[in-house]
Amino acid sequence: MKKLKFIYENGPHKWAVVARDPEKPGYLIDTNEYLVLNGSEALLADPGGMEIFSAVFSAISAEIDPYTIRYLFASHQDPDIISSLALWLNFNPDLKCYLSWLWGSFIPHFGGTAETFIAIPDEGMSISLGGLMLEAVPAHYLHSSGNFNLYDRKAKILFSGDVGAALLPPEENGLFVENFDRHIRHARDFHRRWMGSNAAKLNWCERVSRLDIDMLCPQHGAIYRGEDVKRFIDWFAALEVGSGIRE
Amino acid sequence: MEEIRGNSHAADLRRVVKANEDIKKVIRISSGVNLVALNAMLIAKRSGERSRGFAVVSSELRVFSHKLDGAMSGLGTLIFELVSDAAAMQKQRQEHGHLLAIVAQGKRMRELVAPALARVDERISGTVQEIGRDWQKLSLQLNRVLQLCETGGSLARSAKIEAVYGGDMSNILKQVASRIEETVNEIFSTLKLLRTQLAE
């Protein structure tokens, strides 16, 4: 069963994660959905696939009023990211969805109308959530060709989408990375295969290493905290990507 | 089957979400009862022999608050299941809608998708029954909590009466008893309203 857990709380400004589900069917990739709250407004980052809509919706509703969700943020176009869109819009047709301009005519195959989407330009943009400014940080080609992370300067949290993802075995179900060396073994093959561009990777590492980050939150696997954030960026910078084809 | 088609499902989820918010509110309020009841016991202990009656009632209030905790936890579990099932229904309704759009294109298309439509209808039917059972269980639990609140209300009124005999602690005891009564009344009225809404 998916459960919502708060990972940052500062008055009305909060971050929560609907963390991986140990009971989900093995044929579905496990995902984390992140909720940014600021007072009476919330943004749901990578709301997930249609198969897990019920689990995500009920986990969120157990803690907060789902009507506070005003915005969805889709890091990219994959089904595990945003195929639940139509179901969210059935519940609340006024929801707005931020996503790369590149996918503006692709994502509507999952649902929504021209009014639903707010296109993010390649260079990124600021997103206001009840006065709190979030930043859509470009992460193109990591792995999608139109891809964004979401940075909260005040909370020092970077939602990094597929960057930092790890395909963990069921017994390693902790919310946070506790042993970097052991954890990163489960991230290596994913990054080598899903990330296609070394140039894009180095560009991302250079920009992100300049941000003040306490937590780096991927869509799959555990959250990196404190020193592990820098460890991850250094590890990623050194990794040869676009090289993971099985022989 | 007609009632589960069209926009009624989305409305169902909204209705469930509204009930969920009311129940969460009541659970938040009820979590305070335990603390107030404990406070009542401590004050009664401090005031000694003069508030013996109040001590007995406050001890009963502690028992009541524990029962209320258990009942609220049951209510929380049931509404969670209901939200989950109602959300699952959204997906089935979407599949149903796609198939109906094909059916609308004519006899041949209707025949083509008939087996698929039957499968989706069967799944929807199962979920509708599940949701019906969820509502029923929730309704029963609501009635149990309401009965419990009636007991709590009686205890709070008894505490108010006993507070009068508390000598120089009388005012504090009255305040504590009133606080319990207010909390129980708030839970009671919210749940009663919810029960009426559910019956509509």
PDB file of N, CA, C and O in Angstrom, chain A residues 38 126-135 151-154:
ATOM      1  N   ASN A  38       2.186  24.513  -0.462  1.00  0.00           N
ATOM      2  CA  ASN A  38       2.428  25.836   0.108  1.00  0.00           C
ATOM      3  C   ASN A  38       1.069  26.433   0.466  1.00  0.00           C
ATOM      4  O   ASN A  38       0.350  26.918  -0.398  1.00  0.00           O
ATOM      5  N   SER A 126      10.241  29.700 -14.086  1.00  0.00           N
ATOM      6  CA  SER A 126       9.825  29.725 -12.686  1.00  0.00           C
ATOM      7  C   SER A 126       8.360  29.332 -12.601  1.00  0.00           C
ATOM      8  O   SER A 126       7.568  29.667 -13.483  1.00  0.00           O
ATOM      9  N   ILE A 127       8.031  28.644 -11.528  1.00  0.00           N
ATOM     10  CA  ILE A 127       6.646  28.205 -11.310  1.00  0.00           C
ATOM     11  C   ILE A 127       6.228  28.708  -9.940  1.00  0.00           C
ATOM     12  O   ILE A 127       6.882  28.397  -8.937  1.00  0.00           O
ATOM     13  N   SER A 128       5.158  29.496  -9.911  1.00  0.00           N
ATOM     14  CA  SER A 128       4.705  30.045  -8.628  1.00  0.00           C
ATOM     15  C   SER A 128       3.663  29.110  -8.006  1.00  0.00           C
ATOM     16  O   SER A 128       2.691  28.724  -8.642  1.00  0.00           O
ATOM     17  N   LEU A 129       3.909  28.793  -6.745  1.00  0.00           N
ATOM     18  CA  LEU A 129       2.956  27.962  -6.008  1.00  0.00           C
ATOM     19  C   LEU A 129       2.556  28.744  -4.762  1.00  0.00           C
ATOM     20  O   LEU A 129       3.281  28.739  -3.762  1.00  0.00           O
ATOM     21  N   GLY A 130       1.437  29.446  -4.856  1.00  0.00           N
ATOM     22  CA  GLY A 130       0.992  30.283  -3.739  1.00  0.00           C
ATOM     23  C   GLY A 130       2.062  31.272  -3.304  1.00  0.00           C
ATOM     24  O   GLY A 130       2.229  31.512  -2.109  1.00  0.00           O
ATOM     25  N   GLY A 131       2.818  31.800  -4.252  1.00  0.00           N
ATOM     26  CA  GLY A 131       3.861  32.775  -3.929  1.00  0.00           C
ATOM     27  C   GLY A 131       5.242  32.144  -3.745  1.00  0.00           C
ATOM     28  O   GLY A 131       6.252  32.844  -3.788  1.00  0.00           O
ATOM     29  N   LEU A 132       5.292  30.849  -3.560  1.00  0.00           N
ATOM     30  CA  LEU A 132       6.585  30.153  -3.459  1.00  0.00           C
ATOM     31  C   LEU A 132       7.098  29.922  -4.876  1.00  0.00           C
ATOM     32  O   LEU A 132       6.382  29.395  -5.717  1.00  0.00           O
ATOM     33  N   MET A 133       8.356  30.319  -5.123  1.00  0.00           N
ATOM     34  CA  MET A 133       8.875  30.169  -6.477  1.00  0.00           C
ATOM     35  C   MET A 133       9.671  28.868  -6.616  1.00  0.00           C
ATOM     36  O   MET A 133      10.656  28.648  -5.912  1.00  0.00           O
ATOM     37  N   LEU A 134       9.188  28.026  -7.520  1.00  0.00           N
ATOM     38  CA  LEU A 134       9.897  26.790  -7.851  1.00  0.00           C
ATOM     39  C   LEU A 134      10.548  26.991  -9.221  1.00  0.00           C
ATOM     40  O   LEU A 134      10.106  27.850  -9.991  1.00  0.00           O
ATOM     41  N   GLU A 135      11.559  26.217  -9.523  1.00  0.00           N
ATOM     42  CA  GLU A 135      12.231  26.378 -10.813  1.00  0.00           C
ATOM     43  C   GLU A 135      12.236  25.066 -11.585  1.00  0.00           C
ATOM     44  O   GLU A 135      12.641  24.038 -11.038  1.00  0.00           O
ATOM     45  N   TYR A 151      13.224  22.397  -8.907  1.00  0.00           N
ATOM     46  CA  TYR A 151      14.067  22.825  -7.776  1.00  0.00           C
ATOM     47  C   TYR A 151      13.326  23.797  -6.884  1.00  0.00           C
ATOM     48  O   TYR A 151      12.698  24.748  -7.354  1.00  0.00           O
ATOM     49  N   ASP A 152      13.412  23.521  -5.581  1.00  0.00           N
ATOM     50  CA  ASP A 152      12.827  24.411  -4.577  1.00  0.00           C
ATOM     51  C   ASP A 152      13.993  25.004  -3.782  1.00  0.00           C
ATOM     52  O   ASP A 152      14.578  24.335  -2.921  1.00  0.00           O
ATOM     53  N   ARG A 153      14.334  26.242  -4.108  1.00  0.00           N
ATOM     54  CA  ARG A 153      15.496  26.899  -3.502  1.00  0.00           C
ATOM     55  C   ARG A 153      15.330  27.035  -1.989  1.00  0.00           C
ATOM     56  O   ARG A 153      16.292  26.925  -1.230  1.00  0.00           O
ATOM     57  N   LYS A 154      14.095  27.311  -1.555  1.00  0.00           N
ATOM     58  CA  LYS A 154      13.859  27.548  -0.129  1.00  0.00           C
ATOM     59  C   LYS A 154      14.007  26.244   0.675  1.00  0.00           C
ATOM     60  O   LYS A 154      14.619  26.234   1.737  1.00  0.00           O
TER      61      LYS A 154
END
